[in-house]
Amino acid sequence: MMIYLGFEHEIASLEGRLSEQLNGFDQELTSEKPKDAELLERQIAETMTALYSNLSPAQTVQVARHPARPHALSYIHALFDDFAELSGDRTFGEDHAIIAGLGRFRGTPVAILGQEKGSDTNSRLLHNFGMPMPEGYRKAVRLMELADRFGLPVLSFVDSAGAFPGVEAEARGQAQAIATAISTCLSISVPSAAFIIGEGMSGGAMAIAAMSRVYMLKNAVYNVITPEGAASILWRDASKSEEAANTMQVTADALLKFKVIDGIIDELVGGAHRHPEQAISSVGSWIETALSEMASLSPEDIISQKRSRFIEISRNLG
């Protein structure tokens, strides 16, 4: 069943009427749809285009959080062959919010990281709604160091509202684990690229996003804090999250302007939750482009370019 976002009430109404019109329509018996159905389909397409061509930042946050949006495992299973998942941080245990493993992208061996939110109740509980614990970040560090040792490109899929904020995470060194993960992203000398596929919020997301290249899907969001968190700090009122989102520069267009990201990956009208195959295919094309661009770079060039990139970001935002 389609889940409609708050600003999609008109689309929900039109699609409900279309469903009624097509109830009992058998395409095998006749290819002619009811005329009213054809008119409704045009209205839906026009309404969808108008809405998604002018999304506010707060509406974009809603789209990025849509539960039907493809998550990290959707991309991993579709784009990589021979994926072998690695588990555990060799210190405390396993964290299912971060997926880490080795695989092949169109014949090229790569290391893969992803923040997984889950797609139903059981998988969301298993993956802790995409909020990693310290052991997840230590696992990510282990994979990046392994990739650096063997010369494997690192690809990460970022989709998290932030690291798990519980007392047990802090007791196990959450802040240090995130800092170490960011430092490792910056220090590895192999080609690396991060793809923000949904929410990229707080240090919890940035821990696996500080790569040589950073790309965003058109309706993804990326910032150092969630709108709710910003509203709680600024106004002590999380209900003002919409106002916060509209002033935080969370969208792909805004971040490309500041050169925080390197490119925007288009989504079809209606978002990746309506067109998951297209979104996954587009990300695959950008992975190929990124790896091709960095294939001829030496380890020294990679480190130098990465350093220059983040210094420039600090200047642009300063």
mmCIF file of C-alpha atoms in Angstrom:
data_model
loop_
_atom_site.group_PDB
_atom_site.id
_atom_site.type_symbol
_atom_site.label_atom_id
_atom_site.label_comp_id
_atom_site.label_asym_id
_atom_site.label_seq_id
_atom_site.Cartn_x
_atom_site.Cartn_y
_atom_site.Cartn_z
ATOM 1 C CA MET A 1 0.000 0.000 0.000
ATOM 2 C CA MET A 2 1.345 3.413 -0.986
ATOM 3 C CA ILE A 3 2.276 5.672 1.908
ATOM 4 C CA TYR A 4 1.540 9.303 1.060
ATOM 5 C CA LEU A 5 3.494 12.198 2.507
ATOM 6 C CA GLY A 6 1.815 15.198 4.119
ATOM 7 C CA PHE A 7 2.072 17.398 1.026
ATOM 8 C CA GLU A 8 0.794 14.656 -1.327
ATOM 9 C CA HIS A 9 -2.877 14.798 -0.318
ATOM 10 C CA GLU A 10 -3.963 15.896 -3.809
ATOM 11 C CA ILE A 11 -2.061 13.006 -5.395
ATOM 12 C CA ALA A 12 -3.585 10.603 -2.896
ATOM 13 C CA SER A 13 -7.069 11.810 -3.816
ATOM 14 C CA LEU A 14 -6.445 11.533 -7.567
ATOM 15 C CA GLU A 15 -4.883 8.094 -7.310
ATOM 16 C CA GLY A 16 -7.767 6.929 -5.133
ATOM 17 C CA ARG A 17 -10.221 8.028 -7.828
ATOM 18 C CA LEU A 18 -8.078 6.343 -10.493
ATOM 19 C CA SER A 19 -8.103 3.093 -8.537
ATOM 20 C CA GLU A 20 -11.904 3.224 -8.435
ATOM 21 C CA GLN A 21 -12.053 3.841 -12.187
ATOM 22 C CA LEU A 22 -9.758 0.909 -12.929
ATOM 23 C CA ASN A 23 -11.501 -1.438 -10.523
ATOM 24 C CA GLY A 24 -12.571 -4.385 -12.613
ATOM 25 C CA PHE A 25 -10.668 -3.222 -15.706
ATOM 26 C CA ASP A 26 -9.061 -6.225 -17.412
ATOM 27 C CA GLN A 27 -6.257 -5.269 -19.792
ATOM 28 C CA GLU A 28 -6.272 -8.755 -21.338
ATOM 29 C CA LEU A 29 -9.872 -8.304 -22.499
ATOM 30 C CA THR A 30 -9.549 -4.738 -23.783
ATOM 31 C CA SER A 31 -6.665 -2.309 -24.240
ATOM 32 C CA GLU A 32 -8.907 0.732 -23.966
ATOM 33 C CA LYS A 33 -8.957 2.268 -20.518
ATOM 34 C CA PRO A 34 -11.982 4.252 -19.384
ATOM 35 C CA LYS A 35 -11.691 7.854 -20.645
ATOM 36 C CA ASP A 36 -12.010 9.184 -17.114
ATOM 37 C CA ALA A 37 -9.026 7.016 -16.112
ATOM 38 C CA GLU A 38 -6.844 8.480 -18.868
ATOM 39 C CA LEU A 39 -7.783 11.985 -17.758
ATOM 40 C CA LEU A 40 -6.946 11.177 -14.138
ATOM 41 C CA GLU A 41 -3.572 9.728 -15.166
ATOM 42 C CA ARG A 42 -2.691 12.982 -16.916
ATOM 43 C CA GLN A 43 -3.813 14.979 -13.890
ATOM 44 C CA ILE A 44 -1.703 12.806 -11.593
ATOM 45 C CA ALA A 45 1.375 13.236 -13.796
ATOM 46 C CA GLU A 46 0.909 17.000 -13.984
ATOM 47 C CA THR A 47 0.280 17.343 -10.261
ATOM 48 C CA MET A 48 3.270 15.158 -9.405
ATOM 49 C CA THR A 49 5.547 17.170 -11.683
ATOM 50 C CA ALA A 50 4.374 20.452 -10.211
ATOM 51 C CA LEU A 51 4.857 19.242 -6.637
ATOM 52 C CA TYR A 52 8.256 17.602 -7.067
ATOM 53 C CA SER A 53 9.645 20.471 -9.142
ATOM 54 C CA ASN A 54 9.146 22.862 -6.231
ATOM 55 C CA LEU A 55 9.790 20.905 -3.053
ATOM 56 C CA SER A 56 10.701 22.974 -0.014
ATOM 57 C CA PRO A 57 13.646 21.759 2.086
ATOM 58 C CA ALA A 58 11.199 20.508 4.738
ATOM 59 C CA GLN A 59 9.282 18.532 2.106
ATOM 60 C CA THR A 60 12.552 17.118 0.786
ATOM 61 C CA VAL A 61 13.301 15.851 4.292
ATOM 62 C CA GLN A 62 9.967 13.995 4.206
ATOM 63 C CA VAL A 63 10.831 12.410 0.854
ATOM 64 C CA ALA A 64 14.299 11.414 2.079
ATOM 65 C CA ARG A 65 12.696 9.662 5.054
ATOM 66 C CA HIS A 66 10.000 7.825 3.092
ATOM 67 C CA PRO A 67 9.932 4.239 4.431
ATOM 68 C CA ALA A 68 9.625 2.751 0.938
ATOM 69 C CA ARG A 69 12.758 4.508 -0.310
ATOM 70 C CA PRO A 70 15.457 1.957 -1.302
ATOM 71 C CA HIS A 71 18.004 1.508 1.480
ATOM 72 C CA ALA A 72 21.641 0.409 1.476
ATOM 73 C CA LEU A 73 20.966 -3.316 1.077
ATOM 74 C CA SER A 74 18.752 -2.602 -1.947
ATOM 75 C CA TYR A 75 21.725 -0.966 -3.670
ATOM 76 C CA ILE A 76 24.221 -3.567 -2.498
ATOM 77 C CA HIS A 77 22.182 -6.544 -3.702
ATOM 78 C CA ALA A 78 21.408 -4.915 -7.050
ATOM 79 C CA LEU A 79 24.791 -3.417 -7.936
ATOM 80 C CA PHE A 80 27.431 -5.790 -6.551
ATOM 81 C CA ASP A 81 28.373 -9.375 -7.319
ATOM 82 C CA ASP A 82 29.906 -11.878 -4.893
ATOM 83 C CA PHE A 83 29.125 -9.679 -1.880
ATOM 84 C CA ALA A 84 30.645 -11.166 1.283
ATOM 85 C CA GLU A 85 29.594 -9.436 4.482
ATOM 86 C CA LEU A 86 32.103 -8.956 7.289
ATOM 87 C CA SER A 87 30.856 -8.870 10.872
ATOM 88 C CA GLY A 88 32.072 -7.565 14.201
ATOM 89 C CA ASP A 89 34.545 -4.966 15.388
ATOM 90 C CA ARG A 90 36.911 -7.399 17.166
ATOM 91 C CA THR A 91 36.335 -5.400 20.338
ATOM 92 C CA PHE A 92 32.739 -5.709 21.494
ATOM 93 C CA GLY A 93 30.383 -7.270 18.969
ATOM 94 C CA GLU A 94 28.323 -6.899 15.819
ATOM 95 C CA ASP A 95 26.208 -3.896 14.839
ATOM 96 C CA HIS A 96 23.615 -4.505 12.115
ATOM 97 C CA ALA A 97 22.994 -0.796 11.492
ATOM 98 C CA ILE A 98 26.197 -0.686 9.437
ATOM 99 C CA ILE A 99 26.698 -3.195 6.640
ATOM 100 C CA ALA A 100 30.327 -3.856 5.705
ATOM 101 C CA GLY A 101 31.764 -6.272 3.189
ATOM 102 C CA LEU A 102 33.661 -7.004 0.000
ATOM 103 C CA GLY A 103 32.260 -7.488 -3.479
ATOM 104 C CA ARG A 104 32.694 -6.753 -7.144
ATOM 105 C CA PHE A 105 31.289 -3.785 -9.022
ATOM 106 C CA ARG A 106 31.133 -4.644 -12.721
ATOM 107 C CA GLY A 107 34.207 -6.811 -12.293
ATOM 108 C CA THR A 108 36.173 -4.452 -10.031
ATOM 109 C CA PRO A 109 36.844 -5.649 -6.445
ATOM 110 C CA VAL A 110 35.636 -3.059 -3.942
ATOM 111 C CA ALA A 111 34.957 -2.581 -0.236
ATOM 112 C CA ILE A 112 31.384 -1.608 0.618
ATOM 113 C CA LEU A 113 29.846 0.221 3.578
ATOM 114 C CA GLY A 114 26.203 1.070 4.126
ATOM 115 C CA GLN A 115 23.853 2.309 6.820
ATOM 116 C CA GLU A 116 20.737 0.156 6.746
ATOM 117 C CA LYS A 117 17.396 1.297 8.196
ATOM 118 C CA GLY A 118 15.360 -1.805 7.403
ATOM 119 C CA SER A 119 12.174 -2.145 5.374
ATOM 120 C CA ASP A 120 9.673 -3.702 7.793
ATOM 121 C CA THR A 121 9.176 -3.938 11.543
ATOM 122 C CA ASN A 122 11.500 -6.902 12.110
ATOM 123 C CA SER A 123 14.317 -5.601 9.896
ATOM 124 C CA ARG A 124 14.050 -2.100 11.378
ATOM 125 C CA LEU A 125 14.479 -3.535 14.848
ATOM 126 C CA LEU A 126 17.389 -5.704 13.665
ATOM 127 C CA HIS A 127 19.148 -2.730 12.061
ATOM 128 C CA ASN A 128 18.222 -0.352 14.916
ATOM 129 C CA PHE A 129 16.475 1.974 12.437
ATOM 130 C CA GLY A 130 19.839 2.796 10.850
ATOM 131 C CA MET A 131 21.318 4.310 14.023
ATOM 132 C CA PRO A 132 24.773 2.746 14.483
ATOM 133 C CA MET A 133 26.440 1.859 17.758
ATOM 134 C CA PRO A 134 30.201 2.351 18.389
ATOM 135 C CA GLU A 135 30.937 -1.199 17.262
ATOM 136 C CA GLY A 136 29.396 -0.367 13.884
ATOM 137 C CA TYR A 137 31.832 2.479 13.347
ATOM 138 C CA ARG A 138 34.742 0.353 14.519
ATOM 139 C CA LYS A 139 33.655 -2.289 12.009
ATOM 140 C CA ALA A 140 33.651 0.400 9.300
ATOM 141 C CA VAL A 141 37.175 1.429 10.315
ATOM 142 C CA ARG A 142 38.292 -2.196 10.116
ATOM 143 C CA LEU A 143 36.928 -2.508 6.574
ATOM 144 C CA MET A 144 38.469 0.779 5.402
ATOM 145 C CA GLU A 145 41.868 -0.174 6.790
ATOM 146 C CA LEU A 146 41.590 -3.566 5.085
ATOM 147 C CA ALA A 147 40.700 -1.875 1.793
ATOM 148 C CA ASP A 148 43.617 0.532 2.136
ATOM 149 C CA ARG A 149 46.029 -2.330 2.775
ATOM 150 C CA PHE A 150 44.931 -4.248 -0.332
ATOM 151 C CA GLY A 151 44.277 -1.315 -2.649
ATOM 152 C CA LEU A 152 40.494 -1.702 -2.882
ATOM 153 C CA PRO A 153 38.236 1.287 -3.637
ATOM 154 C CA VAL A 154 35.773 2.100 -0.841
ATOM 155 C CA LEU A 155 32.114 2.841 -1.581
ATOM 156 C CA SER A 156 29.671 3.908 1.123
ATOM 157 C CA PHE A 157 25.900 4.334 1.159
ATOM 158 C CA VAL A 158 24.838 6.934 3.698
ATOM 159 C CA ASP A 159 21.329 6.802 5.171
ATOM 160 C CA SER A 160 21.020 7.568 8.874
ATOM 161 C CA ALA A 161 19.254 10.054 11.125
ATOM 162 C CA GLY A 162 22.368 9.859 13.303
ATOM 163 C CA ALA A 163 24.257 7.558 15.612
ATOM 164 C CA PHE A 164 22.363 5.791 18.400
ATOM 165 C CA PRO A 165 22.040 8.331 21.262
ATOM 166 C CA GLY A 166 21.600 5.913 24.165
ATOM 167 C CA VAL A 167 23.664 5.768 27.357
ATOM 168 C CA GLU A 168 25.084 2.360 26.423
ATOM 169 C CA ALA A 169 26.516 3.778 23.187
ATOM 170 C CA GLU A 170 28.175 6.641 25.039
ATOM 171 C CA ALA A 171 29.546 4.199 27.609
ATOM 172 C CA ARG A 172 31.227 2.239 24.819
ATOM 173 C CA GLY A 173 32.864 5.315 23.299
ATOM 174 C CA GLN A 174 30.427 6.552 20.649
ATOM 175 C CA ALA A 175 32.097 9.942 20.110
ATOM 176 C CA GLN A 176 35.572 8.447 19.778
ATOM 177 C CA ALA A 177 34.323 5.753 17.403
ATOM 178 C CA ILE A 178 32.739 8.362 15.120
ATOM 179 C CA ALA A 179 35.838 10.577 15.218
ATOM 180 C CA THR A 180 38.083 7.633 14.393
ATOM 181 C CA ALA A 181 35.837 6.640 11.482
ATOM 182 C CA ILE A 182 35.927 10.173 10.030
ATOM 183 C CA SER A 183 39.717 10.273 10.481
ATOM 184 C CA THR A 184 40.047 6.927 8.703
ATOM 185 C CA CYS A 185 37.905 8.141 5.785
ATOM 186 C CA LEU A 186 40.281 11.073 5.402
ATOM 187 C CA SER A 187 43.476 9.042 5.752
ATOM 188 C CA ILE A 188 42.882 6.109 3.389
ATOM 189 C CA SER A 189 44.797 6.492 0.134
ATOM 190 C CA VAL A 190 42.543 4.418 -2.130
ATOM 191 C CA PRO A 191 39.722 5.803 -4.321
ATOM 192 C CA SER A 192 36.610 6.370 -2.219
ATOM 193 C CA ALA A 193 33.117 7.671 -2.842
ATOM 194 C CA ALA A 194 30.096 8.241 -0.605
ATOM 195 C CA PHE A 195 26.520 8.198 -1.885
ATOM 196 C CA ILE A 196 23.873 9.894 0.244
ATOM 197 C CA ILE A 197 20.767 7.911 -0.641
ATOM 198 C CA GLY A 198 18.319 9.168 1.996
ATOM 199 C CA GLU A 199 19.116 10.889 5.279
ATOM 200 C CA GLY A 200 22.676 11.941 5.914
ATOM 201 C CA MET A 201 22.368 13.474 9.329
ATOM 202 C CA SER A 202 24.824 14.323 12.089
ATOM 203 C CA GLY A 203 28.241 12.819 12.745
ATOM 204 C CA GLY A 204 26.551 9.448 12.644
ATOM 205 C CA ALA A 205 26.235 9.787 8.883
ATOM 206 C CA MET A 206 29.433 11.760 8.276
ATOM 207 C CA ALA A 207 31.478 8.986 9.869
ATOM 208 C CA ILE A 208 31.305 7.067 6.589
ATOM 209 C CA ALA A 209 30.781 10.034 4.250
ATOM 210 C CA ALA A 210 34.121 11.915 4.405
ATOM 211 C CA MET A 211 35.322 10.347 1.164
ATOM 212 C CA SER A 212 37.202 11.617 -1.897
ATOM 213 C CA ARG A 213 33.905 12.068 -3.736
ATOM 214 C CA VAL A 214 30.460 12.683 -2.246
ATOM 215 C CA TYR A 215 27.274 12.415 -4.302
ATOM 216 C CA MET A 216 23.613 12.875 -3.352
ATOM 217 C CA LEU A 217 20.365 11.686 -4.768
ATOM 218 C CA LYS A 218 18.172 14.644 -5.730
ATOM 219 C CA ASN A 219 15.737 14.125 -2.852
ATOM 220 C CA ALA A 220 18.274 13.134 -0.192
ATOM 221 C CA VAL A 221 19.314 15.454 2.653
ATOM 222 C CA TYR A 222 22.667 16.023 4.374
ATOM 223 C CA ASN A 223 23.597 18.111 7.419
ATOM 224 C CA VAL A 224 25.404 18.061 10.754
ATOM 225 C CA ILE A 225 22.122 17.760 12.683
ATOM 226 C CA THR A 226 18.507 16.795 12.056
ATOM 227 C CA PRO A 227 15.923 19.590 11.724
ATOM 228 C CA GLU A 228 14.325 18.363 14.958
ATOM 229 C CA GLY A 229 17.656 18.561 16.749
ATOM 230 C CA ALA A 230 18.352 22.045 15.406
ATOM 231 C CA ALA A 231 14.890 23.262 16.444
ATOM 232 C CA SER A 232 15.384 21.833 19.937
ATOM 233 C CA ILE A 233 18.655 23.733 20.312
ATOM 234 C CA LEU A 234 17.596 27.018 18.706
ATOM 235 C CA TRP A 235 14.037 27.335 20.013
ATOM 236 C CA ARG A 236 13.808 24.520 22.577
ATOM 237 C CA ASP A 237 10.890 23.286 20.511
ATOM 238 C CA ALA A 238 11.257 20.276 18.188
ATOM 239 C CA SER A 239 7.897 21.092 16.621
ATOM 240 C CA LYS A 240 9.624 23.933 14.753
ATOM 241 C CA SER A 241 11.585 21.394 12.702
ATOM 242 C CA GLU A 242 9.972 22.570 9.450
ATOM 243 C CA GLU A 243 11.213 26.106 10.043
ATOM 244 C CA ALA A 244 14.661 24.735 10.872
ATOM 245 C CA ALA A 245 14.782 22.547 7.758
ATOM 246 C CA ASN A 246 13.914 25.477 5.527
ATOM 247 C CA THR A 247 16.933 27.464 6.793
ATOM 248 C CA MET A 248 19.579 24.711 7.208
ATOM 249 C CA GLN A 249 20.794 24.184 3.611
ATOM 250 C CA VAL A 250 20.047 20.444 3.722
ATOM 251 C CA THR A 251 19.206 19.880 0.047
ATOM 252 C CA ALA A 252 21.426 18.633 -2.753
ATOM 253 C CA ASP A 253 21.121 21.890 -4.718
ATOM 254 C CA ALA A 254 22.271 23.973 -1.747
ATOM 255 C CA LEU A 255 25.163 21.669 -0.888
ATOM 256 C CA LEU A 256 26.391 21.528 -4.478
ATOM 257 C CA LYS A 257 26.508 25.331 -4.479
ATOM 258 C CA PHE A 258 28.810 25.232 -1.430
ATOM 259 C CA LYS A 259 30.820 22.356 -2.997
ATOM 260 C CA VAL A 260 30.074 20.101 -0.036
ATOM 261 C CA ILE A 261 29.057 17.460 -2.591
ATOM 262 C CA ASP A 262 30.430 16.719 -6.035
ATOM 263 C CA GLY A 263 27.275 15.854 -7.929
ATOM 264 C CA ILE A 264 23.519 15.359 -7.811
ATOM 265 C CA ILE A 265 22.000 12.062 -8.916
ATOM 266 C CA ASP A 266 18.633 12.637 -10.571
ATOM 267 C CA GLU A 267 15.455 10.938 -9.389
ATOM 268 C CA LEU A 268 12.347 10.505 -11.485
ATOM 269 C CA VAL A 269 9.346 12.652 -10.578
ATOM 270 C CA GLY A 270 7.768 11.191 -7.449
ATOM 271 C CA GLY A 271 11.044 10.188 -5.805
ATOM 272 C CA ALA A 272 13.100 7.028 -5.410
ATOM 273 C CA HIS A 273 10.349 5.372 -3.354
ATOM 274 C CA ARG A 274 8.165 5.341 -6.474
ATOM 275 C CA HIS A 275 10.992 4.487 -8.887
ATOM 276 C CA PRO A 276 13.561 2.404 -6.964
ATOM 277 C CA GLU A 277 15.011 0.621 -9.998
ATOM 278 C CA GLN A 278 15.784 3.910 -11.732
ATOM 279 C CA ALA A 279 17.432 5.345 -8.600
ATOM 280 C CA ILE A 280 19.603 2.256 -8.137
ATOM 281 C CA SER A 281 20.596 2.232 -11.819
ATOM 282 C CA SER A 282 21.526 5.920 -11.703
ATOM 283 C CA VAL A 283 23.699 5.389 -8.630
ATOM 284 C CA GLY A 284 25.420 2.535 -10.454
ATOM 285 C CA SER A 285 26.290 4.862 -13.333
ATOM 286 C CA TRP A 286 27.749 7.426 -10.920
ATOM 287 C CA ILE A 287 29.814 4.746 -9.181
ATOM 288 C CA GLU A 288 31.325 3.811 -12.527
ATOM 289 C CA THR A 289 32.082 7.473 -13.274
ATOM 290 C CA ALA A 290 33.681 8.057 -9.871
ATOM 291 C CA LEU A 291 35.890 4.979 -10.055
ATOM 292 C CA SER A 292 36.935 5.876 -13.594
ATOM 293 C CA GLU A 293 37.888 9.427 -12.546
ATOM 294 C CA MET A 294 40.066 8.199 -9.691
ATOM 295 C CA ALA A 295 41.572 5.118 -11.347
ATOM 296 C CA SER A 296 44.723 6.907 -12.528
ATOM 297 C CA LEU A 297 45.384 8.787 -9.281
ATOM 298 C CA SER A 298 48.339 7.812 -7.116
ATOM 299 C CA PRO A 299 47.863 7.347 -3.340
ATOM 300 C CA GLU A 300 49.629 10.678 -2.828
ATOM 301 C CA ASP A 301 47.294 12.399 -5.301
ATOM 302 C CA ILE A 302 44.240 10.973 -3.546
ATOM 303 C CA ILE A 303 45.340 12.232 -0.139
ATOM 304 C CA SER A 304 46.316 15.647 -1.545
ATOM 305 C CA GLN A 305 43.020 16.101 -3.398
ATOM 306 C CA LYS A 306 41.013 15.017 -0.378
ATOM 307 C CA ARG A 307 42.856 17.465 1.856
ATOM 308 C CA SER A 308 42.306 20.318 -0.607
ATOM 309 C CA ARG A 309 38.648 19.369 -0.978
ATOM 310 C CA PHE A 310 37.817 19.632 2.704
ATOM 311 C CA ILE A 311 39.865 22.796 3.186
ATOM 312 C CA GLU A 312 37.866 24.388 0.354
ATOM 313 C CA ILE A 313 34.582 23.271 1.958
ATOM 314 C CA SER A 314 35.573 24.954 5.219
ATOM 315 C CA ARG A 315 36.355 28.177 3.333
ATOM 316 C CA ASN A 316 33.064 28.061 1.392
ATOM 317 C CA LEU A 317 31.047 27.580 4.561
ATOM 318 C CA GLY A 318 33.087 30.060 6.555
#
